[in-house]
mmCIF file of N, CA, C and O in Angstrom:
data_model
loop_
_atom_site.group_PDB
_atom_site.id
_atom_site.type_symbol
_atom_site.label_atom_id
_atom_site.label_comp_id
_atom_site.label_asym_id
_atom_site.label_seq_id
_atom_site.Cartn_x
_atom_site.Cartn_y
_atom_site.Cartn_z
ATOM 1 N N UNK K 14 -17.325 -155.120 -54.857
ATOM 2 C CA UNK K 14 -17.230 -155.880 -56.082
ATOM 3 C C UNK K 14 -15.791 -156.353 -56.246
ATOM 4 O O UNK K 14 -14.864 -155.614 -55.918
ATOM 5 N N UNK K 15 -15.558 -157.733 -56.815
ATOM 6 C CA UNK K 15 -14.173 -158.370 -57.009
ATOM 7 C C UNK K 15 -14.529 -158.710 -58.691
ATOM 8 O O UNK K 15 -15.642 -158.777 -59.211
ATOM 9 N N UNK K 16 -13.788 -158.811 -59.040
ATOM 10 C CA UNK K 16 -13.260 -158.689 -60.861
ATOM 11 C C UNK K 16 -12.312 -159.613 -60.624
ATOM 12 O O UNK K 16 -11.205 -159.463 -60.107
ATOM 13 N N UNK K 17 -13.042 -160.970 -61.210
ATOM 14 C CA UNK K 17 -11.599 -162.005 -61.500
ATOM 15 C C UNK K 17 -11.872 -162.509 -62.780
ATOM 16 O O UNK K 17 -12.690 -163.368 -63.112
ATOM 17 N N UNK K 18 -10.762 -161.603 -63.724
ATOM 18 C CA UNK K 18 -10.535 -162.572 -64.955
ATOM 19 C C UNK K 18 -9.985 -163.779 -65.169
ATOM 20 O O UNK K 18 -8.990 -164.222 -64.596
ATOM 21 N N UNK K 19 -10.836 -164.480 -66.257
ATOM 22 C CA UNK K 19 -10.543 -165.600 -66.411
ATOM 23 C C UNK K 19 -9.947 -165.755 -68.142
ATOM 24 O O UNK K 19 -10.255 -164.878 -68.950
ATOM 25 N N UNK K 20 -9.293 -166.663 -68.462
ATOM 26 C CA UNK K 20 -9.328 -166.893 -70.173
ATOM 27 C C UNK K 20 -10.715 -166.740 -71.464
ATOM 28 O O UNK K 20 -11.044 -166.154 -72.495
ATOM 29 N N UNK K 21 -11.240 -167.993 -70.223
ATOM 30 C CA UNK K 21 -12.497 -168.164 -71.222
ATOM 31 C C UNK K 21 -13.290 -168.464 -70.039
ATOM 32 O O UNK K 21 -12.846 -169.017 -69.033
ATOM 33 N N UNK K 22 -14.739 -167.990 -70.249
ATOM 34 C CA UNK K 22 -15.955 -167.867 -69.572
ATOM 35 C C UNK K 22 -16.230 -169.696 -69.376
ATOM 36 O O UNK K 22 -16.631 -170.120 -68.292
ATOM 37 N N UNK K 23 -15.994 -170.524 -70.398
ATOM 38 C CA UNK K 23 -16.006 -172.110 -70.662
ATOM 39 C C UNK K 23 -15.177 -172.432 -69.340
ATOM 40 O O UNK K 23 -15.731 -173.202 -68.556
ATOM 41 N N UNK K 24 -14.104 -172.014 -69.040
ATOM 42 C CA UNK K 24 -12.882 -172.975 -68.007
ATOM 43 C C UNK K 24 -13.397 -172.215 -66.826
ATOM 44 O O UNK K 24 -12.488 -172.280 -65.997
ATOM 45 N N UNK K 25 -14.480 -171.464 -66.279
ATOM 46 C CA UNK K 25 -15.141 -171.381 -64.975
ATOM 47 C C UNK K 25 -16.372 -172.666 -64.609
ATOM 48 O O UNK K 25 -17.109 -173.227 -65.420
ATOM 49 N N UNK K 26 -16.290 -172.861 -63.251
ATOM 50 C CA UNK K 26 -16.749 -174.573 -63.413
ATOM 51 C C UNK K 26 -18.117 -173.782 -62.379
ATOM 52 O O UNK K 26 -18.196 -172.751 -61.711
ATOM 53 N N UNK K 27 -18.752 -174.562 -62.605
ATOM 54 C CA UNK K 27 -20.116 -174.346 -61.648
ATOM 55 C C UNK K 27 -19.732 -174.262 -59.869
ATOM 56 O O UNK K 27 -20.326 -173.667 -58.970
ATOM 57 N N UNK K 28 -18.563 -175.077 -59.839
ATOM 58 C CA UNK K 28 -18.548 -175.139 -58.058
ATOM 59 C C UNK K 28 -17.687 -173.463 -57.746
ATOM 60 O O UNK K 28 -17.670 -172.885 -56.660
ATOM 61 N N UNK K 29 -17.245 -173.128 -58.632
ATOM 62 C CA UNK K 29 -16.368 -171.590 -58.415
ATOM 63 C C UNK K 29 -17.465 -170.949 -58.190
ATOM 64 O O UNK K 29 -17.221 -170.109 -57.324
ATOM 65 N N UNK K 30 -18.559 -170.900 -58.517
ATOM 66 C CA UNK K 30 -19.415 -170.150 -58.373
ATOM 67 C C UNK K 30 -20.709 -170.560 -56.965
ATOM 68 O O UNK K 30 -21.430 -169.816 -56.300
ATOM 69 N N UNK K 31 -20.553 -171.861 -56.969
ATOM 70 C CA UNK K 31 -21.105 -172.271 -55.223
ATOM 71 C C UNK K 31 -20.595 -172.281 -54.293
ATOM 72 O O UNK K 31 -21.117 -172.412 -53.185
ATOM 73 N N UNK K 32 -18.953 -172.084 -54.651
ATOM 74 C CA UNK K 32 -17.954 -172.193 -53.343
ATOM 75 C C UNK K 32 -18.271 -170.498 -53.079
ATOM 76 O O UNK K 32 -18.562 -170.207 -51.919
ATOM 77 N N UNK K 33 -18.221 -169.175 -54.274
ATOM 78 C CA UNK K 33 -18.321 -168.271 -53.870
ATOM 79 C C UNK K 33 -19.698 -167.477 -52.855
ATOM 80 O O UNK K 33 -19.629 -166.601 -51.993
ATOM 81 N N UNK K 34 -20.980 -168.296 -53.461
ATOM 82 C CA UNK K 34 -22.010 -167.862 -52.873
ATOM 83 C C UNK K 34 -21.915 -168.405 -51.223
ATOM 84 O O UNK K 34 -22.356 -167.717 -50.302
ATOM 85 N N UNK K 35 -21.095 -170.103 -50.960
ATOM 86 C CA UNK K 35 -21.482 -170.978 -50.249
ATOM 87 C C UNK K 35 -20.568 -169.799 -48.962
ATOM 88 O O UNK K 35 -21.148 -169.575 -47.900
ATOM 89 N N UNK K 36 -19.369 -169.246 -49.195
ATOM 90 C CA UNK K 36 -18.951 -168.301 -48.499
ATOM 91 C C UNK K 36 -19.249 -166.979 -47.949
ATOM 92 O O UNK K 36 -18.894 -166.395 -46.925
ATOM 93 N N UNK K 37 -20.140 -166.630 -49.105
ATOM 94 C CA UNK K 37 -20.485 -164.994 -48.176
ATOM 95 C C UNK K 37 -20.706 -164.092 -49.284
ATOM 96 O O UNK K 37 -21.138 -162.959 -49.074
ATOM 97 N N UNK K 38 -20.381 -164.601 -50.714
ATOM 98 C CA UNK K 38 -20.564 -163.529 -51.693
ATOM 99 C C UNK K 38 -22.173 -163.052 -51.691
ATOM 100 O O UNK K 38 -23.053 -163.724 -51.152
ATOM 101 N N UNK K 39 -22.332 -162.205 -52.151
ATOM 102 C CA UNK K 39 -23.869 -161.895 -52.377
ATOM 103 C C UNK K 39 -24.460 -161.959 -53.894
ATOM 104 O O UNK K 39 -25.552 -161.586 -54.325
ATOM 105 N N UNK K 40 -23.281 -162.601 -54.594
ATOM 106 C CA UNK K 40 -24.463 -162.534 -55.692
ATOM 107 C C UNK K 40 -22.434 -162.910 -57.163
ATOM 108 O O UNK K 40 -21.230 -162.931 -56.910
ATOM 109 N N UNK K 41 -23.139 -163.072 -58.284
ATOM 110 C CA UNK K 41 -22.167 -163.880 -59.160
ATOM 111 C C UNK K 41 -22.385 -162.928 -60.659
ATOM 112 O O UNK K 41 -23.475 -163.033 -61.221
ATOM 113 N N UNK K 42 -21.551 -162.212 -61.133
ATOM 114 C CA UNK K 42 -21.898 -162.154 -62.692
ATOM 115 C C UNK K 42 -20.727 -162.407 -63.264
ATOM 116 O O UNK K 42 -19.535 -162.200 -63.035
ATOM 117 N N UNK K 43 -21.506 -162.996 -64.209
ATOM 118 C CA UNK K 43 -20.468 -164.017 -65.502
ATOM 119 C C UNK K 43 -20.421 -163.135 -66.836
ATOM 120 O O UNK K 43 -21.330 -163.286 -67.654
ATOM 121 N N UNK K 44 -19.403 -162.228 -67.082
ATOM 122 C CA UNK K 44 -19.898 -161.874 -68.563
ATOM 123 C C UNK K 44 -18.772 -162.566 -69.461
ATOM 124 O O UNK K 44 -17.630 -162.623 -69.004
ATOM 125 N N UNK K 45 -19.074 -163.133 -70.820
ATOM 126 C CA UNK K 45 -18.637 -163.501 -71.559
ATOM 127 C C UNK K 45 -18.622 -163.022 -72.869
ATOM 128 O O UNK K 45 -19.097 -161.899 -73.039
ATOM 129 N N UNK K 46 -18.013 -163.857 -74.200
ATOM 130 C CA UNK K 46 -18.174 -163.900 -75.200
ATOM 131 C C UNK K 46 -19.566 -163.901 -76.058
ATOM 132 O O UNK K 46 -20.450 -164.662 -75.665
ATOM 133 N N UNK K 47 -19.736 -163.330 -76.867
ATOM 134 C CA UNK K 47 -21.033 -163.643 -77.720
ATOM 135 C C UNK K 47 -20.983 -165.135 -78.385
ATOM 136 O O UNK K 47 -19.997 -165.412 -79.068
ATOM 137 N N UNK K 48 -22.085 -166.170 -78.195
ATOM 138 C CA UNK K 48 -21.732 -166.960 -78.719
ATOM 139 C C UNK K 48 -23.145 -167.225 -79.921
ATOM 140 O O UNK K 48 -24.214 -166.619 -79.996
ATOM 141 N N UNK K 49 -22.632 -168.317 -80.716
ATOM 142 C CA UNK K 49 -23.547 -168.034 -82.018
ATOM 143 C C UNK K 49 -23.185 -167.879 -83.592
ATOM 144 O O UNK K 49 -22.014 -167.934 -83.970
ATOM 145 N N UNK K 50 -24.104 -167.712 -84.346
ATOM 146 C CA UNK K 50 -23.422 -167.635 -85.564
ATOM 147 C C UNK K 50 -21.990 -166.714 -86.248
ATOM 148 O O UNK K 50 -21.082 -167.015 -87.023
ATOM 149 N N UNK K 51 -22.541 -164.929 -85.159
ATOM 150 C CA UNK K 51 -21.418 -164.217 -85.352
ATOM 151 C C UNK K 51 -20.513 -164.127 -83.954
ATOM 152 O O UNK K 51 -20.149 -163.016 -83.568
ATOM 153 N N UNK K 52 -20.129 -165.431 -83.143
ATOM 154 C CA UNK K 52 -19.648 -165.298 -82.269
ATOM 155 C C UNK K 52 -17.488 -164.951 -82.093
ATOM 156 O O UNK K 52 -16.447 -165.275 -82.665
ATOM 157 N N UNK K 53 -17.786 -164.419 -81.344
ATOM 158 C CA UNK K 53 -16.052 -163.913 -81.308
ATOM 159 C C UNK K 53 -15.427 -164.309 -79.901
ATOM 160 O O UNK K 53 -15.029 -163.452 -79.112
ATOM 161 N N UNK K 54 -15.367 -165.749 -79.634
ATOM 162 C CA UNK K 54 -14.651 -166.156 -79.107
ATOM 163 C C UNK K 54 -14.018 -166.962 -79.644
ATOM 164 O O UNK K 54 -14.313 -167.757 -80.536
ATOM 165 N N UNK K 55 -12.354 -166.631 -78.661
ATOM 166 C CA UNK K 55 -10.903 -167.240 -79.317
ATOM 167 C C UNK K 55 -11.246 -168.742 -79.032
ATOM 168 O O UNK K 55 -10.562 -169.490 -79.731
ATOM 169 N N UNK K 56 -12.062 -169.347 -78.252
ATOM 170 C CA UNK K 56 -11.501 -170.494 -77.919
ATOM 171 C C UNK K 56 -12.955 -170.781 -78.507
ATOM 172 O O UNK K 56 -13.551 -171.414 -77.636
ATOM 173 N N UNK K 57 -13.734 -170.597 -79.549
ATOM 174 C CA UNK K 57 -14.695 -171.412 -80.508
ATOM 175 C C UNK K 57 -15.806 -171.884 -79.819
ATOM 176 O O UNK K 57 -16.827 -171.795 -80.501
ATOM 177 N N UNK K 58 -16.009 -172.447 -78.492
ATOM 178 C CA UNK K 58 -17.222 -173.047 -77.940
ATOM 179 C C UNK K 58 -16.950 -172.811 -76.736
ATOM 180 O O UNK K 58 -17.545 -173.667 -76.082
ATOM 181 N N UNK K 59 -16.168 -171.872 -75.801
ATOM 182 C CA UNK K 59 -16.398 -172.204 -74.787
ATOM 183 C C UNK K 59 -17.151 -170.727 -73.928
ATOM 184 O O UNK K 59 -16.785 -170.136 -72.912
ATOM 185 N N UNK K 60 -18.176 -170.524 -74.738
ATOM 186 C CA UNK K 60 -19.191 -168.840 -74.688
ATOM 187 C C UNK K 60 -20.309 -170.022 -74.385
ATOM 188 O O UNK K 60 -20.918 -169.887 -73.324
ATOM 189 N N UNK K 61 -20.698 -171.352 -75.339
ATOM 190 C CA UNK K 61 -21.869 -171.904 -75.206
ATOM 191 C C UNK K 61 -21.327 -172.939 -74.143
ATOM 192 O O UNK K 61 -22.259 -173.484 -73.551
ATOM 193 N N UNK K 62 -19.907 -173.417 -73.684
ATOM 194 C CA UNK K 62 -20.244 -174.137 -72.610
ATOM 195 C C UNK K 62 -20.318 -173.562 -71.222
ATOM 196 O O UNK K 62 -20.689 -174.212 -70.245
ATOM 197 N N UNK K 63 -20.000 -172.500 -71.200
ATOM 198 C CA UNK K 63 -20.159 -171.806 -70.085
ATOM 199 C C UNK K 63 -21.794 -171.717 -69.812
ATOM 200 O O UNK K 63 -22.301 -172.198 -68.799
ATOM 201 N N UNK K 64 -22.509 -171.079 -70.789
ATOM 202 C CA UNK K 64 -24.301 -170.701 -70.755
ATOM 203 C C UNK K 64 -24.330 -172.267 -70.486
ATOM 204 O O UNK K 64 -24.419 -172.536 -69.288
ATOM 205 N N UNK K 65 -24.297 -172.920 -71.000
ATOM 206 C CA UNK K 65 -24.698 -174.728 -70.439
ATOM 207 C C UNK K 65 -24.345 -174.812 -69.258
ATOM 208 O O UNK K 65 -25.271 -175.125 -68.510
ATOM 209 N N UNK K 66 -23.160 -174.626 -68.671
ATOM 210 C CA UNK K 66 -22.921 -175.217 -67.205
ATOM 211 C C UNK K 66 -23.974 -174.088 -66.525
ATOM 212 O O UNK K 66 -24.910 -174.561 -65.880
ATOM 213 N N UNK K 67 -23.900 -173.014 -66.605
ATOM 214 C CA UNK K 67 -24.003 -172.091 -65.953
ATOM 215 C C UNK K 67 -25.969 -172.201 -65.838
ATOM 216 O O UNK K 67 -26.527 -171.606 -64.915
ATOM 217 N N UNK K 68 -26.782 -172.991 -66.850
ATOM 218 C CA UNK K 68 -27.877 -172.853 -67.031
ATOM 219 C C UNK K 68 -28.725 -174.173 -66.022
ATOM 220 O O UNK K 68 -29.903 -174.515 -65.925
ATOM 221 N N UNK K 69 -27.337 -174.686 -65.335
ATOM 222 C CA UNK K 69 -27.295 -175.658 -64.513
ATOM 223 C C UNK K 69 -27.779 -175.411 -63.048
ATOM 224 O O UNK K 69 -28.503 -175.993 -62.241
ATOM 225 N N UNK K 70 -26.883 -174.040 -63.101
ATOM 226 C CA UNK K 70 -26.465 -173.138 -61.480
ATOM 227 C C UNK K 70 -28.094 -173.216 -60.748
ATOM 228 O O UNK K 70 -28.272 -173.311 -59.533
ATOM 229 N N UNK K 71 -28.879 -173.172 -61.481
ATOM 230 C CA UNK K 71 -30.251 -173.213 -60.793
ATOM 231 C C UNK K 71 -30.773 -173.626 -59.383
ATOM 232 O O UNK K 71 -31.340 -173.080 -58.437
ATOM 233 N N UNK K 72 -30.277 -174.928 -59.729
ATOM 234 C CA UNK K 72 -30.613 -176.122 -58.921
ATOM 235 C C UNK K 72 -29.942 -176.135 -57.598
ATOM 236 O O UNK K 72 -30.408 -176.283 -56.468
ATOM 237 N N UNK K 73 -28.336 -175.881 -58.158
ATOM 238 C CA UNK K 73 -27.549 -175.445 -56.704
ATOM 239 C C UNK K 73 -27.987 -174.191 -56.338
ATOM 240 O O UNK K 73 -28.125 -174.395 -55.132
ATOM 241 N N UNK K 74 -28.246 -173.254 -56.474
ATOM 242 C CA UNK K 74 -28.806 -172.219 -56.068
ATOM 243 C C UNK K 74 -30.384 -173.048 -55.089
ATOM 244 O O UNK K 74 -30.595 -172.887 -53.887
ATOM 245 N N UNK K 75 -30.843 -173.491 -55.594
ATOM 246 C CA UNK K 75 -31.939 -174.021 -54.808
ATOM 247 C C UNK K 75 -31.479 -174.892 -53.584
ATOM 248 O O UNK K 75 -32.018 -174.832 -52.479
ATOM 249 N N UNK K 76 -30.360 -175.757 -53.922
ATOM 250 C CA UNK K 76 -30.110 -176.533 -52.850
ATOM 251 C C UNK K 76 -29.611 -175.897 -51.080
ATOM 252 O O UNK K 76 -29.740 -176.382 -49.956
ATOM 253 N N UNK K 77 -28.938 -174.433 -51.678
ATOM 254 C CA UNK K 77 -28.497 -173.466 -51.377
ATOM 255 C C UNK K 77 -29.536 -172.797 -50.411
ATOM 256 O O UNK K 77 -29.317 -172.421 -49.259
ATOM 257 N N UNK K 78 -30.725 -172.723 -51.119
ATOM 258 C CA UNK K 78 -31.576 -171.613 -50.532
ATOM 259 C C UNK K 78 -31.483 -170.826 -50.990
ATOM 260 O O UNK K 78 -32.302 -170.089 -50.439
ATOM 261 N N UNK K 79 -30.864 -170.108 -51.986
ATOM 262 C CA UNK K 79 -30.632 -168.275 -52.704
ATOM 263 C C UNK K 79 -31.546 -168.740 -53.251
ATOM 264 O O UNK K 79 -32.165 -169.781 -53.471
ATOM 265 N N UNK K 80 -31.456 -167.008 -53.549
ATOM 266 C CA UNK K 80 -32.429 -166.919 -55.224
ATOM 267 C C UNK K 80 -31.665 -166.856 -56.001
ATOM 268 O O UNK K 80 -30.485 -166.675 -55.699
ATOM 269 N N UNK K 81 -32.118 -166.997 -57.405
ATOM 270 C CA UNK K 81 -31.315 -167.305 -58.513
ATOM 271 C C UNK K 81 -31.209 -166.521 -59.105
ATOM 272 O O UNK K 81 -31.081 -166.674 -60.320
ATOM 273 N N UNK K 82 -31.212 -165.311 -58.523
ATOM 274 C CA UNK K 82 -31.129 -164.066 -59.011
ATOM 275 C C UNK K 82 -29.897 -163.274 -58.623
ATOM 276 O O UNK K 82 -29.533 -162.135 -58.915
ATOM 277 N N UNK K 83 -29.287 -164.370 -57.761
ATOM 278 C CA UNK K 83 -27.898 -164.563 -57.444
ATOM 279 C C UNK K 83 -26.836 -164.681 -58.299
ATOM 280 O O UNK K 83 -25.699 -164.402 -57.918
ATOM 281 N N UNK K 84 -27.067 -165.058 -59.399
ATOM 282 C CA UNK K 84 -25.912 -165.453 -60.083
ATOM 283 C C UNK K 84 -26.713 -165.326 -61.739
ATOM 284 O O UNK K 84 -27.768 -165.877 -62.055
ATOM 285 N N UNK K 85 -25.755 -164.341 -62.716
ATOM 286 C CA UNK K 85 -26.564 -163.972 -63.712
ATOM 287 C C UNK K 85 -25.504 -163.946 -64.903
ATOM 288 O O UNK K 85 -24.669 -163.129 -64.515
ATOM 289 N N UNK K 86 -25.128 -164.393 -66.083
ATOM 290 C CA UNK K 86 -24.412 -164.682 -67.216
ATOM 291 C C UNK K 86 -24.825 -163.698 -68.260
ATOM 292 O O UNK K 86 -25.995 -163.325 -68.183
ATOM 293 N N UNK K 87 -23.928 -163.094 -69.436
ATOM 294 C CA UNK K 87 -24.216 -162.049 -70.049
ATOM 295 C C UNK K 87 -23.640 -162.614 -71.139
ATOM 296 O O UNK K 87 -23.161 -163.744 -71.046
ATOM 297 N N UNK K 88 -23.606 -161.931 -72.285
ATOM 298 C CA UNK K 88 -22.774 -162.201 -73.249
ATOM 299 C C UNK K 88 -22.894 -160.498 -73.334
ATOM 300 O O UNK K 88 -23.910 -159.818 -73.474
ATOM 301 N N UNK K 89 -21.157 -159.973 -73.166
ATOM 302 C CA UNK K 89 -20.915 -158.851 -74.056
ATOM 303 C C UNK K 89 -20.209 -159.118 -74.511
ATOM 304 O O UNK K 89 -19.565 -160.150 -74.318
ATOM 305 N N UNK K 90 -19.910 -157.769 -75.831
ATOM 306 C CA UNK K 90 -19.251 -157.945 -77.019
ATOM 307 C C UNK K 90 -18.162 -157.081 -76.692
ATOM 308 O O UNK K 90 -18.145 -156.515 -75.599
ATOM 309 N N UNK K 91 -17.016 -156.882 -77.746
ATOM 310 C CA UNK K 91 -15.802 -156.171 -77.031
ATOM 311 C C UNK K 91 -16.264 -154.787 -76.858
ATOM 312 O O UNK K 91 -15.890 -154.109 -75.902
ATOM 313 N N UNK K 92 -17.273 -154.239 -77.987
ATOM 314 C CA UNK K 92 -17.332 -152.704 -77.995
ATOM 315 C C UNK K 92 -18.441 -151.977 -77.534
ATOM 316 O O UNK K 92 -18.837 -150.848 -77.824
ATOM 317 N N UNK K 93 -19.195 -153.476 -76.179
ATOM 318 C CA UNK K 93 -19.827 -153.161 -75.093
ATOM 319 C C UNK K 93 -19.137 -152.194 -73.514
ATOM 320 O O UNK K 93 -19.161 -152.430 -72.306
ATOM 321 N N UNK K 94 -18.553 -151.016 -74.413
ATOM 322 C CA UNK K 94 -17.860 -150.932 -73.309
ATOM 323 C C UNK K 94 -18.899 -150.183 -71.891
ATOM 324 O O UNK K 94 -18.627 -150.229 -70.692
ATOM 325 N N UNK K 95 -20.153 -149.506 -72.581
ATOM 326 C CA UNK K 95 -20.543 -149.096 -71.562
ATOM 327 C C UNK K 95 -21.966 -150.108 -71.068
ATOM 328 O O UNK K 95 -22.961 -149.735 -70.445
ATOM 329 N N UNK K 96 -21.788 -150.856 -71.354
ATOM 330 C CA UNK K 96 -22.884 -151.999 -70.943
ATOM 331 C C UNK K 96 -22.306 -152.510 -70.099
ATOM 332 O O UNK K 96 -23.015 -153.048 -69.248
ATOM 333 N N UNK K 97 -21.073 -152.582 -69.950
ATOM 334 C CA UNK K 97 -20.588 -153.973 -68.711
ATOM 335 C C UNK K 97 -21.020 -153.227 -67.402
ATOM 336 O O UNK K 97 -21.584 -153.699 -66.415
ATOM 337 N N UNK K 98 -20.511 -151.626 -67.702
ATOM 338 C CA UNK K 98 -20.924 -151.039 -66.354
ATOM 339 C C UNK K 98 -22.406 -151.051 -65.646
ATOM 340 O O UNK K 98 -22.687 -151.189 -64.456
ATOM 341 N N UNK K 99 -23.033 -150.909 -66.485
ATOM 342 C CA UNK K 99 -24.784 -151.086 -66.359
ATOM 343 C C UNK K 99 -25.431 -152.215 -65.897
ATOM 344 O O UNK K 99 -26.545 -152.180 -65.373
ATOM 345 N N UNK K 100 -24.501 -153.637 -66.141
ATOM 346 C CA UNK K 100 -25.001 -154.884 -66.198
ATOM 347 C C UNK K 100 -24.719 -154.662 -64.563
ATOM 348 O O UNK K 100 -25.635 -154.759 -63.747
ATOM 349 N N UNK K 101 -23.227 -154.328 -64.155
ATOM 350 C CA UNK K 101 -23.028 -154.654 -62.946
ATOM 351 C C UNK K 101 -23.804 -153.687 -61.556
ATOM 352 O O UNK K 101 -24.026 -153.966 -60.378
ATOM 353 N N UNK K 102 -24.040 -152.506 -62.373
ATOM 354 C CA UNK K 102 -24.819 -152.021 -61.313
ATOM 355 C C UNK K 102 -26.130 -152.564 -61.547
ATOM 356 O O UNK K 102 -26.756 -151.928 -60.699
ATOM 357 N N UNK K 103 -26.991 -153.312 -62.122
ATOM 358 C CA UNK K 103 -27.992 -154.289 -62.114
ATOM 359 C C UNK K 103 -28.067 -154.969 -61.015
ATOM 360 O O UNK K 103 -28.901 -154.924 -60.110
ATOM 361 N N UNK K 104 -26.640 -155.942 -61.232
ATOM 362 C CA UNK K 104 -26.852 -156.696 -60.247
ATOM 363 C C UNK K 104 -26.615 -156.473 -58.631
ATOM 364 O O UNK K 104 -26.769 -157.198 -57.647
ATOM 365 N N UNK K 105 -26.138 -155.037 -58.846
ATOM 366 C CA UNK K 105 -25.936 -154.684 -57.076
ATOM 367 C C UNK K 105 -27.480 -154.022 -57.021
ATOM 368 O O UNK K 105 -27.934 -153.918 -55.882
ATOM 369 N N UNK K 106 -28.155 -153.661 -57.885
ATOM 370 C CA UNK K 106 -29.282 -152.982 -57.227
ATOM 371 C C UNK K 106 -30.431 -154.426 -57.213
ATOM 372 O O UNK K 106 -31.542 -154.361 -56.687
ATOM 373 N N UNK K 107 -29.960 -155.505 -57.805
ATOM 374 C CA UNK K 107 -31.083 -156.552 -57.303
ATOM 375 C C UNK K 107 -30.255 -157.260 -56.131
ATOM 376 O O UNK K 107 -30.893 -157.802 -55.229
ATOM 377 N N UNK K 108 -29.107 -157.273 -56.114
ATOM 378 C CA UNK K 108 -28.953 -157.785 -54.371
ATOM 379 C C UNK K 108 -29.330 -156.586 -53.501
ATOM 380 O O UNK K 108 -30.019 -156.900 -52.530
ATOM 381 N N UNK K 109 -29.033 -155.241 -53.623
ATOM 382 C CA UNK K 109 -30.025 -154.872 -52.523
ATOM 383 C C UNK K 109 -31.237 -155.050 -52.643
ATOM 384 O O UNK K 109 -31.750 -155.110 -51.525
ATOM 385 N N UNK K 110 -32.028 -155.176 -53.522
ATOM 386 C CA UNK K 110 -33.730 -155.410 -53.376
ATOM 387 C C UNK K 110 -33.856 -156.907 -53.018
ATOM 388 O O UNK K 110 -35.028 -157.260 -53.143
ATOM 389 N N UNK K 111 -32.938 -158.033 -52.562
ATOM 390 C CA UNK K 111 -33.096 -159.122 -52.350
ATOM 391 C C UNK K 111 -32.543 -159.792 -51.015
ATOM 392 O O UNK K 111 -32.819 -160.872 -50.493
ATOM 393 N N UNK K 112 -31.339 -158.394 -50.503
ATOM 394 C CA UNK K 112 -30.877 -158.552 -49.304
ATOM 395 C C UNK K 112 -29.316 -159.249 -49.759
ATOM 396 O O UNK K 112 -28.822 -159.611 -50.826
ATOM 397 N N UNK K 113 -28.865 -159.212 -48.344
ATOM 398 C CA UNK K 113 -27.194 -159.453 -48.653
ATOM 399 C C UNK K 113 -27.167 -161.234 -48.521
ATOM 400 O O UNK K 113 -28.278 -161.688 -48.793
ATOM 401 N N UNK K 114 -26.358 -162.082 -48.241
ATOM 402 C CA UNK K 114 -25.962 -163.295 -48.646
ATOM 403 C C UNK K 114 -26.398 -163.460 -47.097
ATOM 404 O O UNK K 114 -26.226 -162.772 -46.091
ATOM 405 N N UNK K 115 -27.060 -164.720 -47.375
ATOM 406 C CA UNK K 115 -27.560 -165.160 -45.426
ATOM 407 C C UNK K 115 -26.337 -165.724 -44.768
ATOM 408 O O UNK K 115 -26.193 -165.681 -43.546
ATOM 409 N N UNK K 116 -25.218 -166.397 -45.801
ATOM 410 C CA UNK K 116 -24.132 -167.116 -45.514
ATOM 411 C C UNK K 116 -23.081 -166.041 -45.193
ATOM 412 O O UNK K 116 -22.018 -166.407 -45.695
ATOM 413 N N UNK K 117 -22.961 -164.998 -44.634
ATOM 414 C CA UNK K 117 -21.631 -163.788 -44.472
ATOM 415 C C UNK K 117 -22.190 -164.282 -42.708
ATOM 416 O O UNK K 117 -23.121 -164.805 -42.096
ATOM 417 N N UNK K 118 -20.594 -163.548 -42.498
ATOM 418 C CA UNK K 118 -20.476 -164.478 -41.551
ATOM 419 C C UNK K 118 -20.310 -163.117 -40.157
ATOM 420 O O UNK K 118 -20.166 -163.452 -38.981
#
C-alpha cells in the first residue's frame, strides 16, 4: 500500500488514477471529505467534484479491461479514525478475490 496525500480529494484528476492502474497498481482508494449539507470540507465543493470525476472512472476502467472494483471513493469524516483502516483492508481483500493488476510487469 502507498498513501499519497493530497489537499483536496477535488485537485486529483481522473488520469492520476489511470496512469496508476495503467502501470501496475492493483487497485485505487480515494477517501475524502464528507460532502453535502453537513459537509466539512475546507475547499467547499471539491468532496462533490471529486465523486463527479471519479463517477466517471468507470468507463476508463472498461477501456482498460479492470474491474471497477479497482478503484473505490469514500467519504470519511475526521473522527473516522477507525474506518479508514477497515475501508483499506476492504479493498486489499477484494483485489485478492479479483487477482493482482494484469498490467505489473
Amino acid at each position: 500500500m502507498r498513501v499519497i496525500p493530497v489537499r483536496c480529494l477535488g485537485s486529483v484528476n481522473t488520469i492520476w488514477v489511470s496512469d496508476a492502474l495503467n502501470s501496475g497498481y492493483d487497485g485505487v482508494v480515494l477517501m475524502g471529505c464528507q460532502k453535502g449539507d453537513n459537509y466539512q470540507c475546507h475547499f467547499v465543493r471539491g468532496s462533490e467534484l471529486a465523486f463527479y470525476r471519479m463517477s466517471k472512472i468507470d468507463d476508463t476502467l472498461k477501456t482498460l479491461n479492470l474491474e471497477t472494483e479497482r478503484v473505490a471513493t469514500y467519504e470519511v469524516a475526521i473522527t473516522d479514525i477507525e474506518r479508514a483502516p477497515r475501508l483499506i483492508n476492504e479493498m486489499a481483500a477484494t483485489i485478492e478475490k479479483i487477482g493482482m493488476s494484469p498490467f505489473k510487469f
